[in-house]
PDB file of C-alpha atoms in Angstrom:
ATOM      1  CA  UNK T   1      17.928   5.290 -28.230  1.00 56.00           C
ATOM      2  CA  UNK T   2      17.818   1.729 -30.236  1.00 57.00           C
ATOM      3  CA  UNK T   3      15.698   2.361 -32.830  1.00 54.00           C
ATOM      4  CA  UNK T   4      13.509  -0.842 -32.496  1.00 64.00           C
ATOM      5  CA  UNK T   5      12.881  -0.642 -28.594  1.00 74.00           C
ATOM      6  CA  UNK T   6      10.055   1.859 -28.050  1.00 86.00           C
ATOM      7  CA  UNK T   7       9.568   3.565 -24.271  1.00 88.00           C
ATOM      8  CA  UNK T   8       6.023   1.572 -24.377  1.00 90.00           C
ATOM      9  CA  UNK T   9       7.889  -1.823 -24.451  1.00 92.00           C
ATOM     10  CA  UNK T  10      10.473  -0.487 -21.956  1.00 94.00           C
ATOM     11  CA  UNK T  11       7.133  -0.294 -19.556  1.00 95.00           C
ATOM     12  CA  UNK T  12       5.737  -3.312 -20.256  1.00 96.00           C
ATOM     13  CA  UNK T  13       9.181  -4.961 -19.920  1.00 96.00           C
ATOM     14  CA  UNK T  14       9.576  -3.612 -16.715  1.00 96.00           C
ATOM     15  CA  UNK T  15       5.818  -5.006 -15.660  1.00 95.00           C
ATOM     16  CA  UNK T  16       6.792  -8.164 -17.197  1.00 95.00           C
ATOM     17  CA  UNK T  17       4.762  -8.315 -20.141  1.00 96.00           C
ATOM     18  CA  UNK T  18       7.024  -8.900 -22.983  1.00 95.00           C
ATOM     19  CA  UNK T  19       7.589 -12.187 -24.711  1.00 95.00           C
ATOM     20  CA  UNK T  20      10.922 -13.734 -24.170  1.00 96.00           C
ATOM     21  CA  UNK T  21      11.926 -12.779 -27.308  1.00 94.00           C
ATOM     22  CA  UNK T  22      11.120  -9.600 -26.720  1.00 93.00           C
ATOM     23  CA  UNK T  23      12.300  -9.492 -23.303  1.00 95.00           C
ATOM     24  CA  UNK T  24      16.025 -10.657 -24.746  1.00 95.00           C
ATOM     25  CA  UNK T  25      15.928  -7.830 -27.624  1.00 93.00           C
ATOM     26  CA  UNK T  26      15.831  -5.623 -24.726  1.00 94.00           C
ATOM     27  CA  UNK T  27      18.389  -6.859 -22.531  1.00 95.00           C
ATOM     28  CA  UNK T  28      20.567  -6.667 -25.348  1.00 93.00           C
ATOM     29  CA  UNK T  29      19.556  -3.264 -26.416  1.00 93.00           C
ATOM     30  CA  UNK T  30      20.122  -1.996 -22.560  1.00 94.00           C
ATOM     31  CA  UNK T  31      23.731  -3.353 -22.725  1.00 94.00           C
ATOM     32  CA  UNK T  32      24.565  -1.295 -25.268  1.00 93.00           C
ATOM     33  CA  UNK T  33      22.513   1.795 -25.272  1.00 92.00           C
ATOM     34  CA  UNK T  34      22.823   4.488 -22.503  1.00 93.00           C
ATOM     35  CA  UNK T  35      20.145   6.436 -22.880  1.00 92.00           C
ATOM     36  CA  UNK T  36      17.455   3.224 -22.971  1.00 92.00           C
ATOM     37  CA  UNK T  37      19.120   2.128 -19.696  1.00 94.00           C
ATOM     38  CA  UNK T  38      18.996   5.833 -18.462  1.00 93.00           C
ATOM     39  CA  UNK T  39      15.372   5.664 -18.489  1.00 92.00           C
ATOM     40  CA  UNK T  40      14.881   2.111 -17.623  1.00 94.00           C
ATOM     41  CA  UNK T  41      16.904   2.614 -14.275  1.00 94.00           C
ATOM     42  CA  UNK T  42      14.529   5.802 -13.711  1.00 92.00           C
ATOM     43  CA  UNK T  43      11.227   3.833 -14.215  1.00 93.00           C
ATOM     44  CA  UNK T  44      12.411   1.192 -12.013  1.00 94.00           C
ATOM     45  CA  UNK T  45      13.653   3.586  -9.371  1.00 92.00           C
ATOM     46  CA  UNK T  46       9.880   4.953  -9.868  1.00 93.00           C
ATOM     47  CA  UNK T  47       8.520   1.545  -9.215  1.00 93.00           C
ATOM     48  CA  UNK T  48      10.815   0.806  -6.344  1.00 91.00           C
ATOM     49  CA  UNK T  49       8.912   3.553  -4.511  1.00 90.00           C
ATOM     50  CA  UNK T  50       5.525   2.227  -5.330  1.00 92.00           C
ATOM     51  CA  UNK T  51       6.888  -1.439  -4.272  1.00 90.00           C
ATOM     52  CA  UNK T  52       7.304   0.228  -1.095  1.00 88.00           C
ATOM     53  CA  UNK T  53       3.576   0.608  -0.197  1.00 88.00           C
ATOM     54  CA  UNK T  54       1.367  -2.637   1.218  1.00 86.00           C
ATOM     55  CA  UNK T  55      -1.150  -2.037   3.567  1.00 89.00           C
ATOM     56  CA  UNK T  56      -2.950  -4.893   5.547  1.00 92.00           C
ATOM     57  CA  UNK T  57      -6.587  -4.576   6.257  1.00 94.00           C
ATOM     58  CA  UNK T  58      -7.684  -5.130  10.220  1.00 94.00           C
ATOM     59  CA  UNK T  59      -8.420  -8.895  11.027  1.00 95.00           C
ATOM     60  CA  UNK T  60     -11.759  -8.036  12.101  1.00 95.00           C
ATOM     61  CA  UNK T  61     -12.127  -7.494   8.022  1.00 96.00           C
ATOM     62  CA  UNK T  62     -11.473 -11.161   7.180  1.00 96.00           C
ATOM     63  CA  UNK T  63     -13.146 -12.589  10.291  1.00 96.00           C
ATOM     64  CA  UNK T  64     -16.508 -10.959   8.343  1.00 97.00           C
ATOM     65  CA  UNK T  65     -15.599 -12.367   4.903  1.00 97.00           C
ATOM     66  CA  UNK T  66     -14.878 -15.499   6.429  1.00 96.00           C
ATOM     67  CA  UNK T  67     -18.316 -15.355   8.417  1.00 96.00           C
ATOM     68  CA  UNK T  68     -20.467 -14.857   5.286  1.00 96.00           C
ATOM     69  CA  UNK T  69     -18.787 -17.227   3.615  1.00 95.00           C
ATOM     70  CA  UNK T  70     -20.059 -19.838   6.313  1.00 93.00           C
ATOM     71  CA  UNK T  71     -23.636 -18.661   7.287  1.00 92.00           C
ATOM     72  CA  UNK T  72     -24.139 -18.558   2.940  1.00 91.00           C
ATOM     73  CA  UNK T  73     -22.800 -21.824   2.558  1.00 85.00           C
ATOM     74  CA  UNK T  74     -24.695 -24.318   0.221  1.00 81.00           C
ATOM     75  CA  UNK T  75     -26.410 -26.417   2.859  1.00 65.00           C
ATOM     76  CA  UNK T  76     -24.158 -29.385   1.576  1.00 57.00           C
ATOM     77  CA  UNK T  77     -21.215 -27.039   1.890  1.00 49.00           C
ATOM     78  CA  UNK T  78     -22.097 -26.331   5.664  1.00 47.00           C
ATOM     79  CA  UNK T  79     -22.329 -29.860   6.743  1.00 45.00           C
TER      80      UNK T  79
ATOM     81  CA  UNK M   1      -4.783 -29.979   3.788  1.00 66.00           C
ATOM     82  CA  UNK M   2      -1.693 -27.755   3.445  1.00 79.00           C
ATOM     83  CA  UNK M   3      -2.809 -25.228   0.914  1.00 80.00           C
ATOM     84  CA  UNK M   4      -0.078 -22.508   0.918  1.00 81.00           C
ATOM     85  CA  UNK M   5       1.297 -23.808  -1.880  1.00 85.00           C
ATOM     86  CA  UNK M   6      -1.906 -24.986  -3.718  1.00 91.00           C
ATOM     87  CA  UNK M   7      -2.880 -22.185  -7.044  1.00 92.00           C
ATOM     88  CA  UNK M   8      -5.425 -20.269  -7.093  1.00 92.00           C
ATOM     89  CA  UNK M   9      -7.567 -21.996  -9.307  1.00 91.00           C
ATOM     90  CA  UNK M  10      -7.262 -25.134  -7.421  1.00 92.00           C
ATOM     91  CA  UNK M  11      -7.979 -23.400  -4.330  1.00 93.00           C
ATOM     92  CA  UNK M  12     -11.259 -21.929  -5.961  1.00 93.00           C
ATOM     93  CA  UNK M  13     -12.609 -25.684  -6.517  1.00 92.00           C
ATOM     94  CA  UNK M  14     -11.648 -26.521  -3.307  1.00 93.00           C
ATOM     95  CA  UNK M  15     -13.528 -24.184  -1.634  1.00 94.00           C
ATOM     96  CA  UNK M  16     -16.589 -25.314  -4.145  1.00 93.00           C
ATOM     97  CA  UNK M  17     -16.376 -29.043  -2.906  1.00 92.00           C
ATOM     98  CA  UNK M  18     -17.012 -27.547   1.019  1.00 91.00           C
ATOM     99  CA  UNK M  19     -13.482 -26.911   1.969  1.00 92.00           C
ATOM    100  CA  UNK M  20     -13.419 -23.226   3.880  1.00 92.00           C
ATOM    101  CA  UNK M  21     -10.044 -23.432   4.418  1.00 93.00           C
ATOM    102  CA  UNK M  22      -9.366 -22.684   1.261  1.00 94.00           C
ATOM    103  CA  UNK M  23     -11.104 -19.285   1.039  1.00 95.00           C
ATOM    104  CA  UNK M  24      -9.274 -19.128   3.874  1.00 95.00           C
ATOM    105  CA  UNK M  25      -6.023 -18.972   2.002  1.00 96.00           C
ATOM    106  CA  UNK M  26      -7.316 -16.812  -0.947  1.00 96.00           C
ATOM    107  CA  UNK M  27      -8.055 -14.555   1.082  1.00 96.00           C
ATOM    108  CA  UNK M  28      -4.979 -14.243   3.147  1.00 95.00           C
ATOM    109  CA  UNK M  29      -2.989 -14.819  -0.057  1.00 95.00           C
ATOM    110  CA  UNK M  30      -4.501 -11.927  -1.782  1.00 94.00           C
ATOM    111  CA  UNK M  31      -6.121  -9.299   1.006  1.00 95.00           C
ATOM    112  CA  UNK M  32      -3.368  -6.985   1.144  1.00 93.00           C
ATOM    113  CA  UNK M  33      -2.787  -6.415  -2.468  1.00 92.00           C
ATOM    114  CA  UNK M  34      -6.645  -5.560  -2.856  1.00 94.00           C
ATOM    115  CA  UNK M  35      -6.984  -4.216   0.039  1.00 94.00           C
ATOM    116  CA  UNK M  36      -3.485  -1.769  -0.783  1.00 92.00           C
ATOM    117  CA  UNK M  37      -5.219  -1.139  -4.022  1.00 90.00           C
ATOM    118  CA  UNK M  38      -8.306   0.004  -2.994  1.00 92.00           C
ATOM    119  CA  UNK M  39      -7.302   2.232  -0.557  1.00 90.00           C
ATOM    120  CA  UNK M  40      -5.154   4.131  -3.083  1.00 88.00           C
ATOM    121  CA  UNK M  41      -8.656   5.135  -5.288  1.00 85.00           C
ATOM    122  CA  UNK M  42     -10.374   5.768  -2.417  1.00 85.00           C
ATOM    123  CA  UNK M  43      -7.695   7.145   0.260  1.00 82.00           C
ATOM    124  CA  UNK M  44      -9.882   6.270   3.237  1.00 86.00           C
ATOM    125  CA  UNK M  45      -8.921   3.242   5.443  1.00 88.00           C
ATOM    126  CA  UNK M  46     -12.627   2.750   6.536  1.00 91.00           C
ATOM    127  CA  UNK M  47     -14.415   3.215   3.409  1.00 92.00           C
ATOM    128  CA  UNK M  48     -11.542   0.604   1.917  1.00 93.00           C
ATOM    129  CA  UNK M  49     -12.106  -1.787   4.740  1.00 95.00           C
ATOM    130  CA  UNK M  50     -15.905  -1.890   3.563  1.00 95.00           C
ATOM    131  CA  UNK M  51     -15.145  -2.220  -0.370  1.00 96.00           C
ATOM    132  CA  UNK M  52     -12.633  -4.869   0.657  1.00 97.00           C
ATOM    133  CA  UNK M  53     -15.109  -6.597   2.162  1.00 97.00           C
ATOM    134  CA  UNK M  54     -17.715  -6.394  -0.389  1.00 97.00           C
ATOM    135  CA  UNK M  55     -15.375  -7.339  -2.854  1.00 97.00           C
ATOM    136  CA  UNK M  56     -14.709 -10.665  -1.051  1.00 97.00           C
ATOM    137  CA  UNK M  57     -18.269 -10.867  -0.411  1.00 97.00           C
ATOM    138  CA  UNK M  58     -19.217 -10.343  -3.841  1.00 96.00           C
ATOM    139  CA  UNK M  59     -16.497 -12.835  -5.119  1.00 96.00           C
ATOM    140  CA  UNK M  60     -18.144 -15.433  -2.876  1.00 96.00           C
ATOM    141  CA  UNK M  61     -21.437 -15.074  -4.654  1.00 95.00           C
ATOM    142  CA  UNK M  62     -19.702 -14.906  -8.217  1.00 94.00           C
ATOM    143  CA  UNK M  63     -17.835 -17.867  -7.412  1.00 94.00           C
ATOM    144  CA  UNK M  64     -21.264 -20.337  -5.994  1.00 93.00           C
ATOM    145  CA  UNK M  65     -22.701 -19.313  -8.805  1.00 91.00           C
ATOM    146  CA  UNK M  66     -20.592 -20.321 -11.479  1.00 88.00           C
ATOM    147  CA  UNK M  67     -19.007 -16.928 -12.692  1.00 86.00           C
ATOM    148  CA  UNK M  68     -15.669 -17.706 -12.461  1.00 86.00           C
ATOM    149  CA  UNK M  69     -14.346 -18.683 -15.868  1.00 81.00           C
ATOM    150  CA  UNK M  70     -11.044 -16.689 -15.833  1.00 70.00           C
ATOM    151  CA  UNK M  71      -8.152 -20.024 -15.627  1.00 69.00           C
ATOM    152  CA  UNK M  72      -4.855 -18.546 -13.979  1.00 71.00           C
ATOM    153  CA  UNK M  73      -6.538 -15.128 -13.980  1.00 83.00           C
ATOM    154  CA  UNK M  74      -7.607 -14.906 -10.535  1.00 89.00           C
ATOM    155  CA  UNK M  75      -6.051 -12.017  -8.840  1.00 89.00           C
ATOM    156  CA  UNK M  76      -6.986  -9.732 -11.799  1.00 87.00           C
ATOM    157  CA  UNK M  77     -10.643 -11.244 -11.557  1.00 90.00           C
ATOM    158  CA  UNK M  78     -10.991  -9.661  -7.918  1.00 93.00           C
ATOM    159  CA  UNK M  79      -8.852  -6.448  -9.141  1.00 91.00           C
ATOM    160  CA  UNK M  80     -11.835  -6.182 -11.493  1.00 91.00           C
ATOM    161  CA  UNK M  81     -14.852  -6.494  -8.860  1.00 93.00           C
ATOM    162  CA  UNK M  82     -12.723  -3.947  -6.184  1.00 94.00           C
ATOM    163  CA  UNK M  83     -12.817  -1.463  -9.444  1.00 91.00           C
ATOM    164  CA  UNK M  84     -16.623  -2.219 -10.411  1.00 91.00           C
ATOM    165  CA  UNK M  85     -17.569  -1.816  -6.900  1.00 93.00           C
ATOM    166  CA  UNK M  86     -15.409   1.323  -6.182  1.00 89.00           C
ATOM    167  CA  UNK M  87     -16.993   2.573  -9.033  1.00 86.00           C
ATOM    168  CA  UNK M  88     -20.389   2.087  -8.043  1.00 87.00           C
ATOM    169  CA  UNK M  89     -19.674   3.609  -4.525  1.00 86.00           C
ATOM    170  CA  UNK M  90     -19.032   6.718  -6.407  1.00 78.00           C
ATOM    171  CA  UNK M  91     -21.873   6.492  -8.187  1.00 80.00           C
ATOM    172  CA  UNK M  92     -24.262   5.771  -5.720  1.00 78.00           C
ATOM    173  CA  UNK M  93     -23.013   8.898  -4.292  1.00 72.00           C
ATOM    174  CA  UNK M  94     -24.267  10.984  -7.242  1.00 60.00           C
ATOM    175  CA  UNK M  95     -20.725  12.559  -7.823  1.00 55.00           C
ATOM    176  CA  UNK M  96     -21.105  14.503 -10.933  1.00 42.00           C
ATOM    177  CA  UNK M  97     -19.128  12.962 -13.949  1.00 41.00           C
ATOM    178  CA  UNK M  98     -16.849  15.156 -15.826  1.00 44.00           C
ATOM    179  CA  UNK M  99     -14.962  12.946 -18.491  1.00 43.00           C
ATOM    180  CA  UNK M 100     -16.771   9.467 -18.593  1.00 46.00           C
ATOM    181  CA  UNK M 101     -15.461   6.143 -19.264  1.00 51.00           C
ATOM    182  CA  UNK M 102     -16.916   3.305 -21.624  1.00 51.00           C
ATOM    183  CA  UNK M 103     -20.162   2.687 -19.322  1.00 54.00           C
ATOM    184  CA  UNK M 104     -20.774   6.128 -18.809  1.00 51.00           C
ATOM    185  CA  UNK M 105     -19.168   6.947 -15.600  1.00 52.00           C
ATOM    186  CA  UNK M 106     -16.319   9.747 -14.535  1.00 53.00           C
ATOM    187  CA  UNK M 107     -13.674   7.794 -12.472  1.00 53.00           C
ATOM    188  CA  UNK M 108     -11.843  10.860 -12.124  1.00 52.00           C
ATOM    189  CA  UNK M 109     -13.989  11.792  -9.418  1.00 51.00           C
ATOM    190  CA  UNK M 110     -13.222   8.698  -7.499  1.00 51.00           C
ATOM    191  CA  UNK M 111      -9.587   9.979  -7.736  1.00 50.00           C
ATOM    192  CA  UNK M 112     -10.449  13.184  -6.653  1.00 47.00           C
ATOM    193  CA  UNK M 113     -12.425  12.440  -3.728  1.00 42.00           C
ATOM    194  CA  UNK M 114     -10.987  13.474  -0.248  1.00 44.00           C
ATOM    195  CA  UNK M 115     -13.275  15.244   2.696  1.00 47.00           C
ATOM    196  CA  UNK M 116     -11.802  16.253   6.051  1.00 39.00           C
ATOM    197  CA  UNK M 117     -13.217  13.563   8.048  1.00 46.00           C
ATOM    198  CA  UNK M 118     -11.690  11.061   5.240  1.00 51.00           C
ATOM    199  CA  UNK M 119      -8.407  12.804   5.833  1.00 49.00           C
ATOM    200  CA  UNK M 120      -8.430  12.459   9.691  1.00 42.00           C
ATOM    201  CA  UNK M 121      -9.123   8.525   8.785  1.00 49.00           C
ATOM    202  CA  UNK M 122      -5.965   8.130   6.763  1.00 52.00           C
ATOM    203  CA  UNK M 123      -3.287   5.336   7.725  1.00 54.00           C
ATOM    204  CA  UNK M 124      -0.630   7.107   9.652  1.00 55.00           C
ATOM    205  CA  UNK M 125       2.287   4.898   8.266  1.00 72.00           C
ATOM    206  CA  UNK M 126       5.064   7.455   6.558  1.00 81.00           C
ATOM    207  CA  UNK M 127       5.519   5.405   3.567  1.00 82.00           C
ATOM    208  CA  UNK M 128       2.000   5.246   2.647  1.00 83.00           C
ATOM    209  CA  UNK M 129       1.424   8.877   3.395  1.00 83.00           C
ATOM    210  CA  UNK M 130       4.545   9.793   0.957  1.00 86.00           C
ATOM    211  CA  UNK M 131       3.738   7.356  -1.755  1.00 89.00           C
ATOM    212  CA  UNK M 132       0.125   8.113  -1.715  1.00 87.00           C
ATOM    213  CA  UNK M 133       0.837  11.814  -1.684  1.00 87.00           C
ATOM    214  CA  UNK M 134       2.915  11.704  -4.657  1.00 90.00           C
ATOM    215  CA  UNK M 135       0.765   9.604  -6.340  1.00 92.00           C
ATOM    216  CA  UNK M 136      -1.875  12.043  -6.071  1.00 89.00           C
ATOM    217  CA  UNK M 137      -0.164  14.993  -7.682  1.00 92.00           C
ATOM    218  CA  UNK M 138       0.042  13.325 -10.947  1.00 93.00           C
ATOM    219  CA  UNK M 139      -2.735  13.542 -13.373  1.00 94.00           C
ATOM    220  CA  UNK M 140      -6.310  12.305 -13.274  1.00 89.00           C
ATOM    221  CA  UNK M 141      -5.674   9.434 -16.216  1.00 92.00           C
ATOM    222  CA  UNK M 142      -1.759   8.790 -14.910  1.00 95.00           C
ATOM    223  CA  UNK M 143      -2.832   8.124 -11.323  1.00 92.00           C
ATOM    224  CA  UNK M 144      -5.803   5.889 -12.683  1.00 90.00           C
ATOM    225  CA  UNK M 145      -3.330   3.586 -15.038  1.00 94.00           C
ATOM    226  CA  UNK M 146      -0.990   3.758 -12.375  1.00 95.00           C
ATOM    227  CA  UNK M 147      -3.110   2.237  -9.384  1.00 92.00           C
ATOM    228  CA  UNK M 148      -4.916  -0.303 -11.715  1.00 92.00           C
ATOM    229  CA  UNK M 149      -1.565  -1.572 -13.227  1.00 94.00           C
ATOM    230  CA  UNK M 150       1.080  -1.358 -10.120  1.00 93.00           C
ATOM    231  CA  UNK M 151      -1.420  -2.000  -7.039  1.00 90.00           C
ATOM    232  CA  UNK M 152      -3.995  -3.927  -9.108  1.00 86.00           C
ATOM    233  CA  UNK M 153      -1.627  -6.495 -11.223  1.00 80.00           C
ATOM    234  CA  UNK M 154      -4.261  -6.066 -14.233  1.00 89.00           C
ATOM    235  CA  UNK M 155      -2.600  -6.792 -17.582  1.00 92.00           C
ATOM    236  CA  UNK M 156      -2.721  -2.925 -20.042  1.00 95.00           C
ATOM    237  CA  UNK M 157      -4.658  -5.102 -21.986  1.00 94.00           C
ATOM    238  CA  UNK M 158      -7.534  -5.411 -19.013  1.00 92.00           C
ATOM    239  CA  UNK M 159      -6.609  -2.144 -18.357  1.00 92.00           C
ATOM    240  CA  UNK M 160      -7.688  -1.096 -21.577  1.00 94.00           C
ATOM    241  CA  UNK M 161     -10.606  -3.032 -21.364  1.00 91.00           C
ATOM    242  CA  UNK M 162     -11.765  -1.390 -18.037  1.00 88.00           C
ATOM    243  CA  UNK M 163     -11.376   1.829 -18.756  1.00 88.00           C
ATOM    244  CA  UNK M 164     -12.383   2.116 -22.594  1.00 90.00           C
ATOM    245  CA  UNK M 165      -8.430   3.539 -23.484  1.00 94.00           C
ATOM    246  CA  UNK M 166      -6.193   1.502 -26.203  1.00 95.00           C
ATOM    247  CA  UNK M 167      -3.569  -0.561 -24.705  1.00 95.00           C
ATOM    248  CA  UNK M 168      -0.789   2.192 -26.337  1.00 94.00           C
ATOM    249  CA  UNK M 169      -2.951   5.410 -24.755  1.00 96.00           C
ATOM    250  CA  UNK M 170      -2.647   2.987 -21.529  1.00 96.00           C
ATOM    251  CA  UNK M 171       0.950   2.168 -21.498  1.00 96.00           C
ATOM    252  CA  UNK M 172       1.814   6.052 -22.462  1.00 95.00           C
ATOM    253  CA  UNK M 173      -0.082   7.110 -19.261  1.00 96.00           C
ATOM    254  CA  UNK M 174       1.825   4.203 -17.298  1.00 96.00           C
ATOM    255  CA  UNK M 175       5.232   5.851 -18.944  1.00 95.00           C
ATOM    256  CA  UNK M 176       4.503   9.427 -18.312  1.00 95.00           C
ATOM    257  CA  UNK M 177       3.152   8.685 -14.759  1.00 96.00           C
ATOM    258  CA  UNK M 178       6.607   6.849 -13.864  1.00 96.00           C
ATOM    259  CA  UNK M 179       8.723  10.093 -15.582  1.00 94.00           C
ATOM    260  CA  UNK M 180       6.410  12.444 -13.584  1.00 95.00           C
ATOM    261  CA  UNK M 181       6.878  10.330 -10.154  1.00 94.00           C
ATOM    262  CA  UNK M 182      10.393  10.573 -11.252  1.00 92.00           C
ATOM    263  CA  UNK M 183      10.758  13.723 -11.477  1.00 93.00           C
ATOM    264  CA  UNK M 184       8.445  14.775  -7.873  1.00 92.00           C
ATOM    265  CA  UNK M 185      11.075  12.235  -5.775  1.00 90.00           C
ATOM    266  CA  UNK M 186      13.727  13.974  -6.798  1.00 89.00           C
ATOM    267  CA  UNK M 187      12.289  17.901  -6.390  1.00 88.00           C
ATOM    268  CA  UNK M 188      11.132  15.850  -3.057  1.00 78.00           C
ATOM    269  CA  UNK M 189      14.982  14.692  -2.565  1.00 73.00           C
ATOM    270  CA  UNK M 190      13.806  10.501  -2.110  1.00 67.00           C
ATOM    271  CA  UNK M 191      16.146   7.931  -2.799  1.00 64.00           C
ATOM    272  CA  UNK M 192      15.441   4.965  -3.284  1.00 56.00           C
TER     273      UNK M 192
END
């Protein structure tokens, strides 16, 4: 594995928290090295699965929020 | 207005000068991330439904009262007071802490909760079900780093922050918990 790309920024690559610089240091070192691309392609395929999951909350949820919001309002706010 | 396109942070003094609408739109714009996130610490669609609420509630109140300093940091902001106030749930319920965090307080045993009644409440939808499932066969301190980093968008640096853990310790458990959820899909034969 290339010596200077640890697993830890491999993650935070993948969750988009490198630098550009960084971020180009690894693209480079996945074109050449198998086994860092080995494991990047099995973290993604990880997150890929998690991607998969968004749940929406029942309208009746918002309706409240939006309710408190406007019987709390500043009385400025309400006019 | 048309504020679908309009940031956050605008939208936030918006909604300070008077105009709902633009709660409105945070709220849509950010409901089912919180809401997904919250229901994968506490794994009960009803007891989520009432954290998401008080979340938004309690972001209200932050908001009117001047507490919202965070530029361009919005979503995380809210990821925070879901996690505070799933915490406290737990607390509240006087679950006995067995490894504690910064402030004292076991979040394990948020993790680990699950009754009967909360599993006859679960969403029925065969993704969630699968994900959640697999999810929960990791360990305590994966699943944690896991939910508050994939579901949660916090930074590992506010992860670290939240839960009293370096930012390395926290991007090891992030590593180890993708490996392991790796490794389960494919004893589980899913493909992606």
């Amino acid at each position: 594995m290339t010596k200077n790309i640890t697993q830890d920024n491999l993650i935070r690559y993948i969750y988009q928290e490198t630098s550009q610089e960084e971020s180009s240091l690894i693209e480079e070192a996945l074109a050449t090295d198998y086994e860092l691309k080995e494991l990047y392609e099995s973290l993604l395929e990880s997150k890929s699965e998690l991607d998969k999951v968004r749940i929406s909350p029942p309208q009746d949820v918002v309706d409240k929020i939006m309710e408190y919001s406007s019987k709390t309002a500043p009385h400025e706010h309400a006019l | 207005m048309q504020v679908q396109h309009v940031p956050d942070n605008k939208l936030v003094k918006l909604y300070l000068s008077g105009q709902e609408e633009a709660l409105g739109e945070l709220v849509n714009r950010h409901k089912d991330r919180i809401y997904t996130y919250i229901f994968m610490f506490v794994r009960d669609t009803y007891l989520a439904e009432d954290l998401l609420q008080e979340t938004f509630i309690k972001v209200i109140d932050k908001l009117r009262t001047g507490k919202y300093k965070e530029q361009n940091k919005f979503l995380p902001w809210i990821s925070r007071v879901a996690y505070n106030l799933c915490v406290d749930y737990y607390r509240r319920e006087k679950r006995l802490p067995k490894v504690m965090t910064r402030d004292g307080f076991d979040i394990f045993s948020v993790l680990k909760f699950s009754d009967a009644s909360a599993e006859d409440r679960m969403i029925e939808d065969q993704t969630v079900m699968r994900v959640r499932n697999l999810i929960n066969q990791l360990p305590d301190e994966q699943k944690e780093v896991l939910i508050l980093r994939h579901y949660s968008d916090m930074s590992f640096k506010e992860i670290s922050e939240v839960t009293g853990v370096s930012i390395n310790t926290a991007l090891g458990r992030m590593r180890y918990a993708l490996i392991n959820l790796r490794k389960l899909m494919a004893e589980k034969n899913i493909t992606i």
